[in-house]
PDB file of C-alpha atoms and ligand atoms in Angstrom:
ATOM      1  CA  MET A   1      -0.232   0.186   0.113  1.00 92.00           C
ATOM      2  CA  ILE A   2       1.435   3.208  -0.990  1.00 95.00           C
ATOM      3  CA  LEU A   3      -0.821   6.134   0.582  1.00 97.00           C
ATOM      4  CA  VAL A   4       0.017   9.754   0.009  1.00 97.00           C
ATOM      5  CA  LEU A   5      -1.087  12.229   2.661  1.00 97.00           C
ATOM      6  CA  LEU A   6      -1.793  16.200   1.545  1.00 97.00           C
ATOM      7  CA  GLY A   7      -2.506  18.860   3.724  1.00 95.00           C
ATOM      8  CA  PRO A   8      -1.555  22.131   4.939  1.00 94.00           C
ATOM      9  CA  PRO A   9       0.716  21.959   7.529  1.00 91.00           C
ATOM     10  CA  GLY A  10      -0.753  21.475  10.779  1.00 91.00           C
ATOM     11  CA  ALA A  11      -3.433  19.371   9.386  1.00 94.00           C
ATOM     12  CA  GLY A  12      -1.900  16.416  11.445  1.00 93.00           C
ATOM     13  CA  LYS A  13      -0.430  14.506   8.687  1.00 94.00           C
ATOM     14  CA  GLY A  14       2.632  13.633  10.927  1.00 92.00           C
ATOM     15  CA  THR A  15       0.279  12.615  13.653  1.00 91.00           C
ATOM     16  CA  GLN A  16      -1.636  10.036  11.575  1.00 95.00           C
ATOM     17  CA  ALA A  17       1.563   9.049   9.555  1.00 96.00           C
ATOM     18  CA  LYS A  18       2.994   7.701  12.594  1.00 92.00           C
ATOM     19  CA  THR A  19      -0.395   6.178  13.665  1.00 94.00           C
ATOM     20  CA  LEU A  20      -1.217   4.387  10.118  1.00 95.00           C
ATOM     21  CA  ALA A  21       2.117   3.408   9.827  1.00 95.00           C
ATOM     22  CA  LYS A  22       1.663   1.236  12.986  1.00 93.00           C
ATOM     23  CA  GLU A  23      -1.535   0.203  12.002  1.00 91.00           C
ATOM     24  CA  LEU A  24      -0.935  -1.202   8.376  1.00 91.00           C
ATOM     25  CA  LYS A  25       2.602  -2.006   9.581  1.00 93.00           C
ATOM     26  CA  LEU A  26       4.773   0.242   6.805  1.00 94.00           C
ATOM     27  CA  PRO A  27       7.317   2.864   7.108  1.00 96.00           C
ATOM     28  CA  HIS A  28       6.711   6.267   7.477  1.00 96.00           C
ATOM     29  CA  ILE A  29       8.573   8.778   5.329  1.00 97.00           C
ATOM     30  CA  SER A  30       8.330  12.619   6.300  1.00 96.00           C
ATOM     31  CA  THR A  31      10.702  14.348   3.775  1.00 96.00           C
ATOM     32  CA  GLY A  32      10.361  17.066   6.814  1.00 94.00           C
ATOM     33  CA  ASP A  33      11.554  14.607   9.880  1.00 93.00           C
ATOM     34  CA  ILE A  34      14.563  13.782   7.055  1.00 94.00           C
ATOM     35  CA  LEU A  35      15.359  17.335   6.457  1.00 95.00           C
ATOM     36  CA  ARG A  36      15.615  18.183   9.803  1.00 92.00           C
ATOM     37  CA  GLN A  37      17.723  15.560  10.946  1.00 91.00           C
ATOM     38  CA  ASN A  38      19.979  16.685   8.026  1.00 93.00           C
ATOM     39  CA  VAL A  39      19.489  20.145   9.923  1.00 93.00           C
ATOM     40  CA  SER A  40      20.763  18.905  13.264  1.00 90.00           C
ATOM     41  CA  SER A  41      23.988  16.627  11.984  1.00 93.00           C
ATOM     42  CA  SER A  42      24.887  19.483   9.722  1.00 95.00           C
ATOM     43  CA  THR A  43      24.996  17.371   6.504  1.00 94.00           C
ATOM     44  CA  ASP A  44      25.611  19.132   3.278  1.00 94.00           C
ATOM     45  CA  LEU A  45      21.991  18.684   2.530  1.00 94.00           C
ATOM     46  CA  GLY A  46      20.947  20.234   5.983  1.00 94.00           C
ATOM     47  CA  MET A  47      22.932  23.148   5.600  1.00 95.00           C
ATOM     48  CA  GLN A  48      21.817  23.980   2.005  1.00 95.00           C
ATOM     49  CA  ALA A  49      18.182  23.038   3.820  1.00 95.00           C
ATOM     50  CA  LYS A  50      18.111  25.384   6.788  1.00 95.00           C
ATOM     51  CA  ASP A  51      17.689  28.916   5.475  1.00 94.00           C
ATOM     52  CA  PHE A  52      14.487  27.971   3.546  1.00 95.00           C
ATOM     53  CA  MET A  53      12.914  25.492   6.108  1.00 94.00           C
ATOM     54  CA  ASP A  54      13.666  28.433   9.037  1.00 91.00           C
ATOM     55  CA  LYS A  55      11.512  31.184   6.327  1.00 90.00           C
ATOM     56  CA  GLY A  56       8.712  28.258   5.755  1.00 89.00           C
ATOM     57  CA  LEU A  57       9.869  28.003   1.722  1.00 91.00           C
ATOM     58  CA  LEU A  58      10.147  24.859   0.056  1.00 93.00           C
ATOM     59  CA  VAL A  59      13.841  23.523  -0.040  1.00 96.00           C
ATOM     60  CA  PRO A  60      14.731  23.332  -3.935  1.00 97.00           C
ATOM     61  CA  ASP A  61      13.078  20.218  -5.649  1.00 96.00           C
ATOM     62  CA  ALA A  62      16.151  19.046  -6.916  1.00 94.00           C
ATOM     63  CA  LEU A  63      17.573  18.670  -3.146  1.00 95.00           C
ATOM     64  CA  VAL A  64      14.243  16.933  -1.747  1.00 96.00           C
ATOM     65  CA  THR A  65      13.935  14.751  -4.601  1.00 93.00           C
ATOM     66  CA  LYS A  66      17.564  13.251  -4.533  1.00 90.00           C
ATOM     67  CA  MET A  67      17.107  12.785  -0.669  1.00 93.00           C
ATOM     68  CA  LEU A  68      13.728  10.805  -1.051  1.00 93.00           C
ATOM     69  CA  THR A  69      15.270   8.580  -3.980  1.00 92.00           C
ATOM     70  CA  GLN A  70      17.729   7.642  -1.553  1.00 91.00           C
ATOM     71  CA  ARG A  71      15.043   6.613   1.107  1.00 93.00           C
ATOM     72  CA  PHE A  72      13.549   4.701  -1.816  1.00 93.00           C
ATOM     73  CA  SER A  73      16.358   2.417  -2.135  1.00 90.00           C
ATOM     74  CA  GLN A  74      15.809   0.826   1.045  1.00 93.00           C
ATOM     75  CA  PRO A  75      14.655  -2.323   1.225  1.00 93.00           C
ATOM     76  CA  ASP A  76      12.081  -1.631   3.750  1.00 94.00           C
ATOM     77  CA  VAL A  77       9.826   0.128   1.059  1.00 93.00           C
ATOM     78  CA  ARG A  78       9.159  -2.596  -1.030  1.00 89.00           C
ATOM     79  CA  ASN A  79       5.646  -3.459   0.676  1.00 89.00           C
ATOM     80  CA  GLY A  80       4.692   0.765   0.240  1.00 94.00           C
ATOM     81  CA  PHE A  81       4.794   3.350   2.624  1.00 96.00           C
ATOM     82  CA  ILE A  82       3.047   5.985   4.324  1.00 97.00           C
ATOM     83  CA  LEU A  83       4.366   9.419   2.547  1.00 97.00           C
ATOM     84  CA  ASP A  84       3.817  12.694   4.730  1.00 96.00           C
ATOM     85  CA  GLY A  85       5.117  16.486   3.205  1.00 95.00           C
ATOM     86  CA  TYR A  86       6.147  15.034  -0.128  1.00 96.00           C
ATOM     87  CA  PRO A  87       4.668  15.926  -3.205  1.00 97.00           C
ATOM     88  CA  ARG A  88       4.383  19.889  -2.132  1.00 94.00           C
ATOM     89  CA  ASN A  89       4.018  20.807  -6.151  1.00 95.00           C
ATOM     90  CA  LEU A  90       3.093  19.633  -9.237  1.00 95.00           C
ATOM     91  CA  ASN A  91       6.919  19.026 -10.214  1.00 96.00           C
ATOM     92  CA  GLN A  92       7.528  16.669  -7.258  1.00 96.00           C
ATOM     93  CA  ALA A  93       4.332  14.748  -7.729  1.00 97.00           C
ATOM     94  CA  LYS A  94       5.528  13.958 -11.376  1.00 96.00           C
ATOM     95  CA  THR A  95       9.102  13.227 -10.112  1.00 96.00           C
ATOM     96  CA  LEU A  96       7.298  10.748  -7.908  1.00 96.00           C
ATOM     97  CA  GLU A  97       5.448   9.076 -10.306  1.00 96.00           C
ATOM     98  CA  ASP A  98       8.480   8.493 -12.370  1.00 95.00           C
ATOM     99  CA  ILE A  99      10.416   7.423  -9.557  1.00 94.00           C
ATOM    100  CA  LEU A 100       7.554   4.684  -8.543  1.00 94.00           C
ATOM    101  CA  LYS A 101       7.282   3.933 -12.190  1.00 93.00           C
ATOM    102  CA  GLN A 102      10.669   2.781 -12.516  1.00 92.00           C
ATOM    103  CA  ARG A 103      10.170   0.421  -9.876  1.00 90.00           C
ATOM    104  CA  LYS A 104       6.898  -0.671 -10.481  1.00 91.00           C
ATOM    105  CA  MET A 105       4.790   0.941  -7.921  1.00 92.00           C
ATOM    106  CA  PHE A 106       1.856   2.934  -7.716  1.00 91.00           C
ATOM    107  CA  ILE A 107       0.290   5.361  -5.455  1.00 95.00           C
ATOM    108  CA  ASN A 108      -2.965   3.468  -4.087  1.00 93.00           C
ATOM    109  CA  ILE A 109      -4.670   6.293  -2.345  1.00 95.00           C
ATOM    110  CA  VAL A 110      -3.826  10.127  -1.733  1.00 97.00           C
ATOM    111  CA  VAL A 111      -5.445  11.387   1.522  1.00 97.00           C
ATOM    112  CA  TYR A 112      -5.943  15.393   1.301  1.00 97.00           C
ATOM    113  CA  LEU A 113      -6.341  16.424   5.195  1.00 97.00           C
ATOM    114  CA  GLU A 114      -8.134  19.716   4.788  1.00 96.00           C
ATOM    115  CA  ALA A 115      -7.754  21.998   7.701  1.00 95.00           C
ATOM    116  CA  SER A 116      -9.170  25.638   7.976  1.00 93.00           C
ATOM    117  CA  ALA A 117      -6.421  28.070   8.748  1.00 90.00           C
ATOM    118  CA  ASN A 118      -7.489  29.068  11.792  1.00 91.00           C
ATOM    119  CA  VAL A 119      -7.272  25.895  13.351  1.00 93.00           C
ATOM    120  CA  VAL A 120      -3.943  25.211  11.879  1.00 92.00           C
ATOM    121  CA  ILE A 121      -2.239  28.416  13.346  1.00 92.00           C
ATOM    122  CA  GLN A 122      -3.762  27.244  16.709  1.00 92.00           C
ATOM    123  CA  ARG A 123      -2.045  23.811  16.670  1.00 92.00           C
ATOM    124  CA  LEU A 124       1.093  24.734  15.283  1.00 92.00           C
ATOM    125  CA  SER A 125       1.339  27.751  17.380  1.00 93.00           C
ATOM    126  CA  GLY A 126       1.109  25.398  20.529  1.00 94.00           C
ATOM    127  CA  ARG A 127       2.862  22.558  18.899  1.00 94.00           C
ATOM    128  CA  LEU A 128       5.747  20.937  21.125  1.00 96.00           C
ATOM    129  CA  VAL A 129       8.050  18.123  19.481  1.00 94.00           C
ATOM    130  CA  CYS A 130       9.989  15.663  21.727  1.00 94.00           C
ATOM    131  CA  LYS A 131      13.847  15.868  20.349  1.00 92.00           C
ATOM    132  CA  GLY A 132      14.017  12.166  21.117  1.00 91.00           C
ATOM    133  CA  CYS A 133      11.294  10.292  19.667  1.00 90.00           C
ATOM    134  CA  GLY A 134       9.496  13.189  17.831  1.00 87.00           C
ATOM    135  CA  THR A 135       6.371  12.665  19.536  1.00 88.00           C
ATOM    136  CA  ASN A 136       4.194  15.821  19.419  1.00 89.00           C
ATOM    137  CA  PHE A 137       2.270  17.764  21.997  1.00 93.00           C
ATOM    138  CA  HIS A 138       0.386  20.990  22.566  1.00 94.00           C
ATOM    139  CA  ALA A 139       0.827  23.332  24.719  1.00 95.00           C
ATOM    140  CA  THR A 140      -3.044  23.751  25.867  1.00 93.00           C
ATOM    141  CA  ASN A 141      -4.424  21.011  24.328  1.00 89.00           C
ATOM    142  CA  MET A 142      -2.245  18.004  25.098  1.00 92.00           C
ATOM    143  CA  PRO A 143       0.304  19.176  27.322  1.00 96.00           C
ATOM    144  CA  PRO A 144       2.642  17.035  28.578  1.00 97.00           C
ATOM    145  CA  ARG A 145       2.641  15.602  32.306  1.00 97.00           C
ATOM    146  CA  VAL A 146       5.872  17.231  33.239  1.00 97.00           C
ATOM    147  CA  PRO A 147       6.612  20.376  31.440  1.00 96.00           C
ATOM    148  CA  MET A 148       8.470  20.372  28.369  1.00 97.00           C
ATOM    149  CA  THR A 149       9.646  16.457  28.946  1.00 97.00           C
ATOM    150  CA  CYS A 150       8.276  13.649  26.497  1.00 97.00           C
ATOM    151  CA  ASP A 151       5.444  11.211  28.015  1.00 97.00           C
ATOM    152  CA  ASN A 152       6.742   8.605  26.277  1.00 94.00           C
ATOM    153  CA  CYS A 153      10.724   8.722  26.378  1.00 96.00           C
ATOM    154  CA  ARG A 154      11.271  11.454  29.024  1.00 97.00           C
ATOM    155  CA  GLY A 155      13.243  13.466  25.920  1.00 96.00           C
ATOM    156  CA  GLN A 156      13.013  17.386  26.040  1.00 97.00           C
ATOM    157  CA  LEU A 157      10.301  18.779  24.136  1.00 97.00           C
ATOM    158  CA  TYR A 158      11.056  21.902  21.663  1.00 95.00           C
ATOM    159  CA  GLN A 159       9.226  24.148  19.534  1.00 94.00           C
ATOM    160  CA  ARG A 160      10.146  24.134  15.729  1.00 91.00           C
ATOM    161  CA  ASN A 161      11.882  26.845  14.285  1.00 88.00           C
ATOM    162  CA  ASP A 162       9.218  27.180  11.688  1.00 90.00           C
ATOM    163  CA  ASP A 163       6.281  26.583  13.968  1.00 92.00           C
ATOM    164  CA  LYS A 164       6.164  30.799  14.969  1.00 89.00           C
ATOM    165  CA  VAL A 165       3.403  32.533  13.892  1.00 88.00           C
ATOM    166  CA  GLU A 166       5.187  34.238  11.056  1.00 88.00           C
ATOM    167  CA  THR A 167       6.635  31.194   9.442  1.00 91.00           C
ATOM    168  CA  ILE A 168       3.427  29.748   9.905  1.00 91.00           C
ATOM    169  CA  LYS A 169       1.432  31.825   7.542  1.00 90.00           C
ATOM    170  CA  ASN A 170       4.224  32.081   5.444  1.00 90.00           C
ATOM    171  CA  ARG A 171       4.032  27.983   4.719  1.00 90.00           C
ATOM    172  CA  LEU A 172       0.419  28.214   4.743  1.00 91.00           C
ATOM    173  CA  THR A 173       0.767  30.699   1.581  1.00 91.00           C
ATOM    174  CA  VAL A 174       3.648  28.772   0.078  1.00 89.00           C
ATOM    175  CA  TYR A 175       1.214  25.705   0.489  1.00 92.00           C
ATOM    176  CA  LYS A 176      -1.888  27.388  -0.860  1.00 89.00           C
ATOM    177  CA  ASN A 177      -0.101  28.260  -4.044  1.00 87.00           C
ATOM    178  CA  GLU A 178       0.722  24.754  -4.886  1.00 90.00           C
ATOM    179  CA  VAL A 179      -2.043  22.564  -3.721  1.00 92.00           C
ATOM    180  CA  LYS A 180      -4.525  23.240  -6.089  1.00 92.00           C
ATOM    181  CA  GLU A 181      -2.685  21.791  -8.977  1.00 94.00           C
ATOM    182  CA  LEU A 182      -1.538  18.971  -6.799  1.00 96.00           C
ATOM    183  CA  THR A 183      -5.189  18.018  -6.019  1.00 96.00           C
ATOM    184  CA  MET A 184      -6.396  18.329  -9.642  1.00 96.00           C
ATOM    185  CA  TYR A 185      -3.342  16.069 -10.729  1.00 97.00           C
ATOM    186  CA  TYR A 186      -4.520  13.356  -8.162  1.00 97.00           C
ATOM    187  CA  HIS A 187      -7.935  13.987  -8.773  1.00 96.00           C
ATOM    188  CA  LYS A 188      -7.642  12.905 -12.515  1.00 96.00           C
ATOM    189  CA  LEU A 189      -5.740   9.760 -11.335  1.00 95.00           C
ATOM    190  CA  LYS A 190      -8.843   9.043  -8.889  1.00 93.00           C
ATOM    191  CA  VAL A 191      -6.852   8.512  -6.100  1.00 95.00           C
ATOM    192  CA  LEU A 192      -8.140  11.438  -4.406  1.00 96.00           C
ATOM    193  CA  HIS A 193     -10.027  11.776  -1.337  1.00 96.00           C
ATOM    194  CA  ARG A 194     -10.674  14.775   1.002  1.00 97.00           C
ATOM    195  CA  VAL A 195     -11.172  14.058   4.841  1.00 97.00           C
ATOM    196  CA  ASN A 196     -12.112  16.929   7.495  1.00 97.00           C
ATOM    197  CA  ALA A 197      -8.649  17.801   9.359  1.00 97.00           C
ATOM    198  CA  ASP A 198     -10.681  19.773  11.694  1.00 96.00           C
ATOM    199  CA  GLU A 199     -12.047  17.254  13.754  1.00 95.00           C
ATOM    200  CA  GLU A 200     -10.403  14.807  16.487  1.00 92.00           C
ATOM    201  CA  ALA A 201      -7.271  13.005  15.134  1.00 92.00           C
ATOM    202  CA  SER A 202      -9.018   9.893  16.190  1.00 94.00           C
ATOM    203  CA  ILE A 203     -12.079  10.574  13.918  1.00 97.00           C
ATOM    204  CA  VAL A 204      -9.871  11.288  11.214  1.00 97.00           C
ATOM    205  CA  LEU A 205      -7.398   8.183  11.759  1.00 96.00           C
ATOM    206  CA  HIS A 206     -10.657   6.181  11.645  1.00 96.00           C
ATOM    207  CA  LYS A 207     -12.005   7.627   7.915  1.00 96.00           C
ATOM    208  CA  ILE A 208      -8.349   7.055   6.719  1.00 96.00           C
ATOM    209  CA  ILE A 209      -8.187   3.491   7.351  1.00 94.00           C
ATOM    210  CA  GLN A 210     -11.740   2.759   6.045  1.00 92.00           C
ATOM    211  CA  LEU A 211     -10.344   4.586   3.012  1.00 93.00           C
ATOM    212  CA  ALA A 212      -7.313   2.506   2.976  1.00 91.00           C
ATOM    213  CA  GLN A 213      -9.300  -0.965   3.405  1.00 87.00           C
ATOM    214  CA  GLN A 214     -10.960  -0.445  -0.163  1.00 84.00           C
ATOM    215  CA  TYR A 215      -8.064  -0.483  -1.849  1.00 75.00           C
ATOM    216  CA  ASP A 216      -6.774  -4.185  -3.450  1.00 64.00           C
ATOM    217  CA  ASP A 217      -2.513  -3.675  -3.126  1.00 60.00           C
ATOM    218  CA  PRO A 218      -1.040  -3.867  -6.587  1.00 57.00           C
ATOM    219  CA  ASN A 219       2.519  -3.253  -4.882  1.00 59.00           C
ATOM    220  CA  LYS A 220       2.348  -6.136  -2.269  1.00 55.00           C
ATOM    221  CA  VAL A 221       4.745  -8.927  -3.302  1.00 48.00           C
TER     222      VAL A 221
HETATM  223  P1  AMP B 301       6.749  19.767   7.024  1.00 50.62           P
HETATM  224  O1  AMP B 301       7.575  19.028   8.351  1.00 50.62           O
HETATM  225  O2  AMP B 301       6.476  18.660   6.550  1.00 50.62           O
HETATM  226  O3  AMP B 301       6.256  20.609   7.512  1.00 50.62           O
HETATM  227  O4  AMP B 301       8.281  20.167   6.588  1.00 50.62           O
HETATM  228  C1  AMP B 301       8.910  21.483   7.163  1.00 50.62           C
HETATM  229  C2  AMP B 301       9.653  21.970   5.960  1.00 50.62           C
HETATM  230  O5  AMP B 301      10.578  21.360   5.524  1.00 50.62           O
HETATM  231  C3  AMP B 301       8.628  22.837   4.777  1.00 50.62           C
HETATM  232  O6  AMP B 301       8.370  24.041   5.629  1.00 50.62           O
HETATM  233  C4  AMP B 301      10.076  22.707   3.809  1.00 50.62           C
HETATM  234  O7  AMP B 301      10.638  23.827   4.247  1.00 50.62           O
HETATM  235  C5  AMP B 301      10.840  21.671   3.791  1.00 50.62           C
HETATM  236  N1  AMP B 301      10.401  20.405   3.417  1.00 50.62           N
HETATM  237  C6  AMP B 301       9.390  19.607   3.155  1.00 50.62           C
HETATM  238  N2  AMP B 301       9.190  18.929   2.460  1.00 50.62           N
HETATM  239  C7  AMP B 301       9.327  19.310   1.509  1.00 50.62           C
HETATM  240  C8  AMP B 301       8.963  19.032   0.066  1.00 50.62           C
HETATM  241  N3  AMP B 301       8.792  17.895  -0.102  1.00 50.62           N
HETATM  242  N4  AMP B 301       9.669  20.157  -0.705  1.00 50.62           N
HETATM  243  C9  AMP B 301       9.943  20.847  -0.454  1.00 50.62           C
HETATM  244  N5  AMP B 301      10.571  21.610   1.022  1.00 50.62           N
HETATM  245  C10 AMP B 301      10.410  20.573   1.870  1.00 50.62           C
END
């Protein structure tokens, strides 16, 4: 099963993808996570990407695509994966199709998580992420038991650089400029489903699982 999650920052793509990966026993591939790992270990890629990320802009397609191709060459993707954060524009969508075609793989389902701007700003401006295991918390909606400490692994929580209100607004503008073409593209390929992501995470998850269950999986080996 290849399941792609589209949606604005703050729609819950990462949260849903993590749970779906466990439920469906598939790897979760997040281009944002891979980029952040590269930034924190100061790789060449991380140094080239950092400025774009801090400003809420897209990292150039060539860099992200190279990174994704490397990830796809690992054996765990053979039975499919949950893709979160890619594609962000039409060019990336076409590149993804080419990469998958070479591997005789197909996207089964694209879930577009639709969330309103005020919900997104409220979610992201309070988001706290664990440095250790990546679990998300929220300063008011889902606070950790001990301030700034992860309930799961006791790791330290931090606010992402790009979760400041001004940067969130930039990320939303960038997103709006690209999403229309992307959804039209996947609509034509008959794989697009829209889910209201303003709802609670457990309701959204249930809807995505129901959608995923409708698909026979041509990727299964
Ligand atoms: P995310 O964690 O998906 O919100 O991504 C955080 C940041 O990483 C984005 O604001 C972009 O700067 C960068 N990024 C993640 N995925 C992509 C992508 N597919 N194309 C370009 N930039 C990306």
